[in-house]
mmCIF file of C-alpha atoms in Angstrom:
data_model
loop_
_atom_site.group_PDB
_atom_site.id
_atom_site.type_symbol
_atom_site.label_atom_id
_atom_site.label_comp_id
_atom_site.label_asym_id
_atom_site.label_seq_id
_atom_site.Cartn_x
_atom_site.Cartn_y
_atom_site.Cartn_z
ATOM 1 C CA MET P 1 119.595 92.359 66.755
ATOM 2 C CA PRO P 2 122.836 93.347 65.480
ATOM 3 C CA VAL P 3 124.250 91.422 62.261
ATOM 4 C CA LEU P 4 127.916 89.696 62.954
ATOM 5 C CA ALA P 5 129.067 92.141 60.462
ATOM 6 C CA GLU P 6 128.510 95.335 62.620
ATOM 7 C CA LEU P 7 130.337 93.212 65.628
ATOM 8 C CA TYR P 8 132.951 92.144 63.853
ATOM 9 C CA GLU P 9 133.808 95.690 62.913
ATOM 10 C CA PRO P 10 136.818 96.188 65.649
ATOM 11 C CA ILE P 11 138.310 92.706 63.943
ATOM 12 C CA ALA P 12 137.174 93.323 60.087
ATOM 13 C CA ALA P 13 140.783 93.881 58.700
ATOM 14 C CA ASP P 14 141.918 91.029 60.341
ATOM 15 C CA LEU P 15 138.937 88.636 59.269
ATOM 16 C CA LYS P 16 139.978 89.148 55.868
ATOM 17 C CA GLN P 17 143.888 88.450 56.352
ATOM 18 C CA VAL P 18 142.219 85.368 57.854
ATOM 19 C CA CYS P 19 140.058 84.019 55.003
ATOM 20 C CA ARG P 20 143.528 84.878 52.864
ATOM 21 C CA ILE P 21 146.038 82.610 54.677
ATOM 22 C CA PHE P 22 142.976 79.733 54.539
ATOM 23 C CA ASP P 23 142.625 80.186 50.889
ATOM 24 C CA ASP P 24 146.636 79.900 50.426
ATOM 25 C CA GLU P 25 147.102 77.169 52.813
ATOM 26 C CA LEU P 26 144.656 75.037 51.260
ATOM 27 C CA PHE P 27 145.634 75.671 47.420
ATOM 28 C CA SER P 28 146.304 72.498 45.757
ATOM 29 C CA ASP P 29 148.131 71.655 41.810
ATOM 30 C CA LEU P 30 144.761 69.371 41.761
ATOM 31 C CA PRO P 31 141.549 71.051 40.293
ATOM 32 C CA ILE P 32 139.186 68.674 41.951
ATOM 33 C CA VAL P 33 140.705 69.718 45.478
ATOM 34 C CA ASN P 34 140.556 73.414 44.443
ATOM 35 C CA GLU P 35 136.920 72.548 43.863
ATOM 36 C CA LEU P 36 136.147 70.848 46.528
ATOM 37 C CA CYS P 37 137.830 73.538 49.075
ATOM 38 C CA ALA P 38 135.819 76.488 47.443
ATOM 39 C CA HIS P 39 132.885 74.228 47.879
ATOM 40 C CA VAL P 40 133.489 74.089 51.862
ATOM 41 C CA ARG P 41 134.430 78.068 51.990
ATOM 42 C CA GLN P 42 131.134 78.528 51.621
ATOM 43 C CA TYR P 43 130.372 77.148 54.867
ATOM 44 C CA ARG P 44 132.786 79.828 56.663
ATOM 45 C CA GLY P 45 128.929 81.263 57.406
ATOM 46 C CA LYS P 46 129.571 82.827 61.210
ATOM 47 C CA MET P 47 133.646 82.641 61.493
ATOM 48 C CA LEU P 48 132.482 82.699 64.720
ATOM 49 C CA ARG P 49 135.950 80.797 66.329
ATOM 50 C CA PRO P 50 138.088 83.197 64.549
ATOM 51 C CA ALA P 51 136.448 85.615 65.928
ATOM 52 C CA LEU P 52 136.205 84.673 69.296
ATOM 53 C CA LEU P 53 140.275 83.868 69.466
ATOM 54 C CA LEU P 54 140.959 87.648 67.964
ATOM 55 C CA LEU P 55 138.253 89.329 69.766
ATOM 56 C CA SER P 56 140.568 87.245 72.717
ATOM 57 C CA GLY P 57 143.304 88.623 72.018
ATOM 58 C CA LYS P 58 142.295 91.960 71.249
ATOM 59 C CA ALA P 59 140.343 92.374 74.789
ATOM 60 C CA CYS P 60 143.526 91.191 76.304
ATOM 61 C CA GLY P 61 145.798 94.008 74.372
ATOM 62 C CA ARG P 62 146.966 92.858 70.989
ATOM 63 C CA ILE P 63 146.130 90.635 67.653
ATOM 64 C CA THR P 64 149.590 89.510 66.311
ATOM 65 C CA PRO P 65 150.478 87.491 63.279
ATOM 66 C CA GLU P 66 150.366 84.262 65.363
ATOM 67 C CA HIS P 67 146.371 85.177 66.062
ATOM 68 C CA LEU P 68 145.815 85.114 62.146
ATOM 69 C CA THR P 69 147.848 82.152 61.444
ATOM 70 C CA LEU P 70 145.311 80.101 64.206
ATOM 71 C CA ALA P 71 142.471 82.056 62.986
ATOM 72 C CA ALA P 72 142.436 80.344 60.296
ATOM 73 C CA VAL P 73 143.722 76.997 62.075
ATOM 74 C CA VAL P 74 140.599 76.901 63.992
ATOM 75 C CA GLU P 75 138.436 77.432 61.581
ATOM 76 C CA MET P 76 139.998 74.449 59.596
ATOM 77 C CA VAL P 77 139.335 72.037 62.323
ATOM 78 C CA HIS P 78 135.795 73.831 62.572
ATOM 79 C CA MET P 79 135.366 72.983 58.932
ATOM 80 C CA ALA P 80 136.461 69.435 59.327
ATOM 81 C CA THR P 81 133.821 68.507 61.726
ATOM 82 C CA LEU P 82 131.469 70.027 59.774
ATOM 83 C CA VAL P 83 132.050 67.866 56.968
ATOM 84 C CA HIS P 84 132.390 64.848 59.058
ATOM 85 C CA ASP P 85 129.456 65.633 60.858
ATOM 86 C CA ASP P 86 127.163 65.443 57.475
ATOM 87 C CA VAL P 87 128.690 62.357 57.042
ATOM 88 C CA LEU P 88 127.688 60.837 60.055
ATOM 89 C CA ASP P 89 124.046 62.399 59.684
ATOM 90 C CA GLU P 90 123.460 61.557 56.722
ATOM 91 C CA ALA P 91 122.806 65.667 56.194
ATOM 92 C CA GLU P 92 122.011 67.346 52.470
ATOM 93 C CA LEU P 93 122.372 70.997 53.246
ATOM 94 C CA ARG P 94 124.929 73.127 55.143
ATOM 95 C CA ARG P 95 124.205 76.954 54.840
ATOM 96 C CA ARG P 96 121.865 76.221 52.441
ATOM 97 C CA CYS P 97 124.273 74.412 50.046
ATOM 98 C CA THR P 98 124.412 70.943 49.360
ATOM 99 C CA THR P 99 126.920 68.886 51.877
ATOM 100 C CA VAL P 100 130.158 67.085 50.686
ATOM 101 C CA ASN P 101 128.983 63.548 51.237
ATOM 102 C CA ALA P 102 125.175 64.643 49.466
ATOM 103 C CA LEU P 103 127.502 66.387 46.194
ATOM 104 C CA LYS P 104 130.450 63.685 46.435
ATOM 105 C CA GLY P 105 129.624 60.747 47.808
ATOM 106 C CA ASN P 106 130.790 60.094 52.010
ATOM 107 C CA GLU P 107 134.292 58.739 50.804
ATOM 108 C CA ALA P 108 135.269 62.354 49.255
ATOM 109 C CA ALA P 109 133.621 64.337 52.681
ATOM 110 C CA VAL P 110 135.819 62.050 54.894
ATOM 111 C CA LEU P 111 139.062 62.255 52.709
ATOM 112 C CA LEU P 112 138.341 65.898 52.722
ATOM 113 C CA GLY P 113 138.080 66.341 56.410
ATOM 114 C CA ASP P 114 141.122 64.850 56.968
ATOM 115 C CA TYR P 115 142.447 67.088 54.352
ATOM 116 C CA LEU P 116 141.363 70.085 56.421
ATOM 117 C CA ILE P 117 142.714 68.772 59.795
ATOM 118 C CA SER P 118 146.142 67.600 57.778
ATOM 119 C CA HIS P 119 146.271 71.533 56.668
ATOM 120 C CA ALA P 120 145.273 73.007 59.959
ATOM 121 C CA PHE P 121 148.245 71.058 62.034
ATOM 122 C CA HIS P 122 150.636 72.225 58.821
ATOM 123 C CA LEU P 123 149.673 75.767 59.016
ATOM 124 C CA CYS P 124 150.366 75.779 62.836
ATOM 125 C CA SER P 125 153.155 73.507 62.944
ATOM 126 C CA GLY P 126 154.460 77.161 61.548
ATOM 127 C CA LEU P 127 154.700 78.586 64.759
ATOM 128 C CA ASP P 128 157.692 79.260 66.480
ATOM 129 C CA SER P 129 156.302 77.965 69.679
ATOM 130 C CA GLN P 130 154.579 74.412 69.690
ATOM 131 C CA TYR P 131 152.271 75.482 72.933
ATOM 132 C CA ALA P 132 149.262 76.028 69.761
ATOM 133 C CA SER P 133 150.210 72.809 68.221
ATOM 134 C CA ARG P 134 149.602 71.316 71.430
ATOM 135 C CA LEU P 135 146.394 72.825 72.696
ATOM 136 C CA ILE P 136 144.760 71.871 69.327
ATOM 137 C CA GLY P 137 145.642 68.797 69.280
ATOM 138 C CA ALA P 138 144.685 68.206 72.776
ATOM 139 C CA THR P 139 141.615 70.184 72.073
ATOM 140 C CA THR P 140 140.407 68.054 68.617
ATOM 141 C CA ASN P 141 140.876 64.642 70.596
ATOM 142 C CA THR P 142 138.718 66.061 73.029
ATOM 143 C CA VAL P 143 135.968 66.731 70.489
ATOM 144 C CA CYS P 144 136.538 63.403 68.875
ATOM 145 C CA GLU P 145 135.909 61.716 72.009
ATOM 146 C CA GLY P 146 132.613 63.903 72.621
ATOM 147 C CA GLU P 147 131.748 62.756 69.190
ATOM 148 C CA LEU P 148 132.116 58.869 69.954
ATOM 149 C CA GLN P 149 130.559 59.249 73.545
ATOM 150 C CA GLN P 150 127.619 60.650 71.632
ATOM 151 C CA VAL P 151 127.307 58.091 68.707
ATOM 152 C CA CYS P 152 127.748 54.946 71.903
ATOM 153 C CA HIS P 153 124.927 56.742 73.864
ATOM 154 C CA ARG P 154 122.609 57.161 70.461
ATOM 155 C CA GLY P 155 118.906 55.242 71.210
ATOM 156 C CA ASP P 156 119.717 55.450 75.113
ATOM 157 C CA LEU P 157 116.629 56.783 76.648
ATOM 158 C CA ASP P 158 118.069 56.803 80.350
ATOM 159 C CA LEU P 159 121.092 59.560 79.171
ATOM 160 C CA THR P 160 121.218 61.528 82.186
ATOM 161 C CA LEU P 161 121.710 65.266 82.038
ATOM 162 C CA GLU P 162 125.201 64.791 83.892
ATOM 163 C CA LYS P 163 126.260 62.677 80.329
ATOM 164 C CA TYR P 164 124.724 65.154 78.304
ATOM 165 C CA MET P 165 126.362 68.030 79.079
ATOM 166 C CA GLN P 166 129.899 65.885 79.356
ATOM 167 C CA ILE P 167 129.350 65.191 75.505
ATOM 168 C CA ILE P 168 128.261 68.655 74.205
ATOM 169 C CA THR P 169 131.452 69.885 76.470
ATOM 170 C CA ARG P 170 133.665 67.646 74.654
ATOM 171 C CA LYS P 171 132.469 67.861 71.082
ATOM 172 C CA THR P 172 131.004 71.449 71.149
ATOM 173 C CA ALA P 173 132.345 73.521 73.516
ATOM 174 C CA ALA P 174 136.418 72.565 74.223
ATOM 175 C CA LEU P 175 136.791 74.195 70.607
ATOM 176 C CA THR P 176 135.487 77.686 71.524
ATOM 177 C CA GLY P 177 137.158 77.653 74.671
ATOM 178 C CA ALA P 178 140.711 76.617 73.070
ATOM 179 C CA CYS P 179 140.149 79.399 70.965
ATOM 180 C CA CYS P 180 139.173 81.859 73.690
ATOM 181 C CA ARG P 181 142.594 80.733 75.105
ATOM 182 C CA LEU P 182 145.014 80.580 72.326
ATOM 183 C CA GLY P 183 143.697 84.465 72.209
ATOM 184 C CA ALA P 184 144.551 85.400 75.134
ATOM 185 C CA HIS P 185 148.155 83.509 75.364
ATOM 186 C CA TYR P 186 149.327 85.051 72.353
ATOM 187 C CA ALA P 187 148.729 88.416 73.302
ATOM 188 C CA GLY P 188 150.926 87.920 76.563
ATOM 189 C CA ALA P 189 148.038 87.420 79.291
ATOM 190 C CA ASP P 190 148.509 85.904 82.403
ATOM 191 C CA GLU P 191 147.662 82.644 83.568
ATOM 192 C CA THR P 192 144.244 83.987 85.412
ATOM 193 C CA THR P 193 143.098 85.684 82.454
ATOM 194 C CA GLN P 194 143.836 82.472 79.751
ATOM 195 C CA ALA P 195 141.958 80.884 82.488
ATOM 196 C CA ARG P 196 139.009 82.952 82.104
ATOM 197 C CA LEU P 197 138.647 84.004 78.387
ATOM 198 C CA GLU P 198 139.175 79.848 77.780
ATOM 199 C CA GLN P 199 135.731 79.443 80.693
ATOM 200 C CA TYR P 200 134.233 82.216 78.195
ATOM 201 C CA GLY P 201 134.720 80.628 75.385
ATOM 202 C CA LEU P 202 133.370 76.921 77.761
ATOM 203 C CA HIS P 203 129.966 78.499 78.329
ATOM 204 C CA VAL P 204 129.517 80.038 75.249
ATOM 205 C CA GLY P 205 129.887 76.724 73.540
ATOM 206 C CA ILE P 206 127.457 74.916 75.313
ATOM 207 C CA ALA P 207 124.726 77.818 75.320
ATOM 208 C CA PHE P 208 125.089 77.592 71.242
ATOM 209 C CA GLN P 209 125.351 73.521 71.259
ATOM 210 C CA ILE P 210 121.937 73.962 73.374
ATOM 211 C CA THR P 211 120.627 76.540 71.384
ATOM 212 C CA ASP P 212 121.080 74.095 68.474
ATOM 213 C CA ASP P 213 119.671 71.437 70.112
ATOM 214 C CA ILE P 214 116.451 73.565 70.724
ATOM 215 C CA LEU P 215 116.114 74.806 66.959
ATOM 216 C CA ASP P 216 117.166 70.606 65.794
ATOM 217 C CA ILE P 217 113.361 70.422 67.065
ATOM 218 C CA ALA P 218 111.763 73.813 66.956
ATOM 219 C CA GLY P 219 113.310 75.705 64.033
ATOM 220 C CA CYS P 220 112.632 76.481 60.677
ATOM 221 C CA GLU P 221 115.084 74.612 57.940
ATOM 222 C CA GLN P 222 114.903 77.616 55.833
ATOM 223 C CA GLN P 223 115.931 79.888 58.408
ATOM 224 C CA MET P 224 118.550 77.693 59.308
ATOM 225 C CA GLY P 225 120.083 76.224 55.966
ATOM 226 C CA LYS P 226 120.815 73.114 57.109
ATOM 227 C CA SER P 227 118.655 69.859 57.675
ATOM 228 C CA LEU P 228 116.970 69.739 60.718
ATOM 229 C CA GLY P 229 115.821 66.542 62.385
ATOM 230 C CA ARG P 230 119.020 64.821 61.763
ATOM 231 C CA ASP P 231 119.779 64.255 65.809
ATOM 232 C CA LEU P 232 115.833 62.758 66.421
ATOM 233 C CA GLU P 233 116.907 60.555 63.272
ATOM 234 C CA LYS P 234 120.118 58.956 64.712
ATOM 235 C CA GLN P 235 118.079 58.869 68.276
ATOM 236 C CA LYS P 236 120.403 61.090 69.381
ATOM 237 C CA LEU P 237 118.799 62.487 72.848
ATOM 238 C CA THR P 238 119.426 66.406 73.259
ATOM 239 C CA LEU P 239 118.723 68.529 76.502
ATOM 240 C CA PRO P 240 115.004 68.965 76.072
ATOM 241 C CA ILE P 241 114.063 65.549 75.352
ATOM 242 C CA ILE P 242 116.640 64.308 78.449
ATOM 243 C CA HIS P 243 113.812 66.653 80.911
ATOM 244 C CA ALA P 244 110.672 65.589 79.084
ATOM 245 C CA LEU P 245 111.702 61.763 79.592
ATOM 246 C CA MET P 246 112.628 62.967 83.436
ATOM 247 C CA ASN P 247 109.287 65.069 84.139
ATOM 248 C CA ALA P 248 106.737 64.019 81.805
ATOM 249 C CA PRO P 249 103.864 61.738 83.012
ATOM 250 C CA ALA P 250 104.153 58.076 81.723
ATOM 251 C CA ASP P 251 101.492 58.260 79.513
ATOM 252 C CA GLN P 252 103.589 61.293 77.604
ATOM 253 C CA LYS P 253 106.721 59.551 78.551
ATOM 254 C CA ASP P 254 105.683 57.142 76.214
ATOM 255 C CA VAL P 255 104.422 59.217 73.282
ATOM 256 C CA ILE P 256 107.838 60.368 73.478
ATOM 257 C CA ARG P 257 109.776 57.381 73.274
ATOM 258 C CA LYS P 258 107.391 56.090 70.268
ATOM 259 C CA LEU P 259 108.196 59.268 68.359
ATOM 260 C CA ILE P 260 112.168 58.807 68.948
ATOM 261 C CA ALA P 261 111.906 55.007 68.484
ATOM 262 C CA GLU P 262 110.362 56.239 65.078
ATOM 263 C CA GLY P 263 113.010 58.831 64.388
ATOM 264 C CA GLY P 264 111.822 62.058 65.122
ATOM 265 C CA HIS P 265 109.879 62.038 61.917
ATOM 266 C CA ASP P 266 106.946 64.167 63.162
ATOM 267 C CA ARG P 267 109.005 66.867 64.401
ATOM 268 C CA THR P 268 105.324 68.722 64.925
ATOM 269 C CA GLU P 269 104.029 66.334 67.682
ATOM 270 C CA LEU P 270 107.496 66.022 69.093
ATOM 271 C CA ARG P 271 107.496 69.793 69.884
ATOM 272 C CA ALA P 272 104.133 69.666 71.222
ATOM 273 C CA ALA P 273 104.953 66.837 73.693
ATOM 274 C CA LEU P 274 108.354 68.691 74.911
ATOM 275 C CA GLU P 275 106.390 72.243 75.251
ATOM 276 C CA ALA P 276 103.615 70.743 77.216
ATOM 277 C CA THR P 277 105.892 69.654 79.947
ATOM 278 C CA ASP P 278 108.281 73.037 79.495
ATOM 279 C CA SER P 279 110.864 71.208 78.583
ATOM 280 C CA ILE P 280 111.918 73.595 75.493
ATOM 281 C CA ALA P 281 111.557 76.581 77.844
ATOM 282 C CA TYR P 282 113.761 74.622 80.580
ATOM 283 C CA ALA P 283 116.511 74.353 78.061
ATOM 284 C CA SER P 284 116.542 77.693 76.720
ATOM 285 C CA GLN P 285 116.728 78.619 80.635
ATOM 286 C CA THR P 286 119.813 76.511 81.107
ATOM 287 C CA ALA P 287 121.454 78.244 77.320
ATOM 288 C CA ARG P 288 120.957 81.476 79.618
ATOM 289 C CA GLN P 289 122.667 80.702 82.799
ATOM 290 C CA TYR P 290 125.808 79.577 80.678
ATOM 291 C CA VAL P 291 125.458 82.806 78.556
ATOM 292 C CA GLU P 292 125.034 84.782 81.896
ATOM 293 C CA SER P 293 127.929 82.963 83.278
ATOM 294 C CA ALA P 294 129.686 83.199 80.434
ATOM 295 C CA ILE P 295 129.768 87.096 80.378
ATOM 296 C CA ALA P 296 130.439 87.230 83.927
ATOM 297 C CA SER P 297 133.759 85.347 83.532
ATOM 298 C CA LEU P 298 134.906 88.785 81.267
ATOM 299 C CA ASP P 299 134.853 90.756 84.617
ATOM 300 C CA GLY P 300 138.361 91.174 85.108
ATOM 301 C CA LEU P 301 139.178 92.533 81.756
ATOM 302 C CA ALA P 302 139.299 96.131 81.401
ATOM 303 C CA PRO P 303 136.862 97.692 79.399
ATOM 304 C CA SER P 304 137.218 97.220 75.470
ATOM 305 C CA ASP P 305 135.525 97.345 72.735
ATOM 306 C CA ALA P 306 136.633 93.980 71.727
ATOM 307 C CA ARG P 307 135.047 92.540 75.561
ATOM 308 C CA ASP P 308 132.159 94.623 74.784
ATOM 309 C CA VAL P 309 131.268 92.334 71.707
ATOM 310 C CA LEU P 310 132.284 89.587 73.496
ATOM 311 C CA SER P 311 129.377 90.231 76.121
ATOM 312 C CA ARG P 312 127.195 91.084 72.846
ATOM 313 C CA MET P 313 128.167 88.107 71.300
ATOM 314 C CA ALA P 314 126.861 85.633 73.940
ATOM 315 C CA MET P 315 123.595 87.317 74.254
ATOM 316 C CA MET P 316 122.922 87.106 70.233
ATOM 317 C CA ILE P 317 123.186 83.123 71.499
ATOM 318 C CA LEU P 318 119.618 83.213 72.965
ATOM 319 C CA GLU P 319 118.372 85.440 69.740
ATOM 320 C CA ARG P 320 119.219 82.502 67.342
ATOM 321 C CA GLU P 321 116.937 81.635 64.949
ATOM 322 C CA HIS P 322 119.828 80.269 62.568
#
């Protein structure tokens, strides 16, 4: 599997500029704020969202200064959601680093997430057009709605596939879709192309979340570099579990319900129950379908290195181990 550094080669110089913009925007005259911002910089990891924005712009013909600013903005928004998610999940590990809430407490983590969001909109407001501010504002609203929806359905053993897809589309895929639309828009692409790239981003985001949900059950915490099993501890139903509860024999459903009620502490037993109903395989196949749909959305773009990278990035989701 190609490493991201190889895939990002067409935008490597641009990503370096994005990191500089990110760091400059968050600089504070207070040492404690700089200390916490330095800590969350370790969360950058894949930089998937900035990369999608830049590659979408490049696939539509050009990368502008607005793209660089917006790539930093979407990374700030994403990092804010990670910091807040770790509070909600009581997670202790993120990107193989101690989470902010574990390091400094929930109050500092919530405030730091707010600080990141605030700076994202401060940076975005410097653009001549308000298009990006309005789209990112609407998208962050959607993300919060998805998170609230998921919280309200904790422990809901009757959660439907339709409701699950609604939740992950809002809380995860909405931002990746917005990144791709912004990339196309600021490259001067027409509305049809913008919509197709947004569709690509939405389906990539859905596939990414489904594989994340699989890895939360079947992954290796050391490889993932973050706390696993938190969805189960918080009784958040994910695609493999929903499928199993719909298709398992009655006695097996009782076992799965009991494991969920216990907070999913025995991931090995739960994984065995899900494999017995082919539920992990079903979730994997669903992710594959969304990846294939995402790649099909690129058909209207002219051939280019950037388009090829977008296609390869989608396929990489199916090979994730972390």
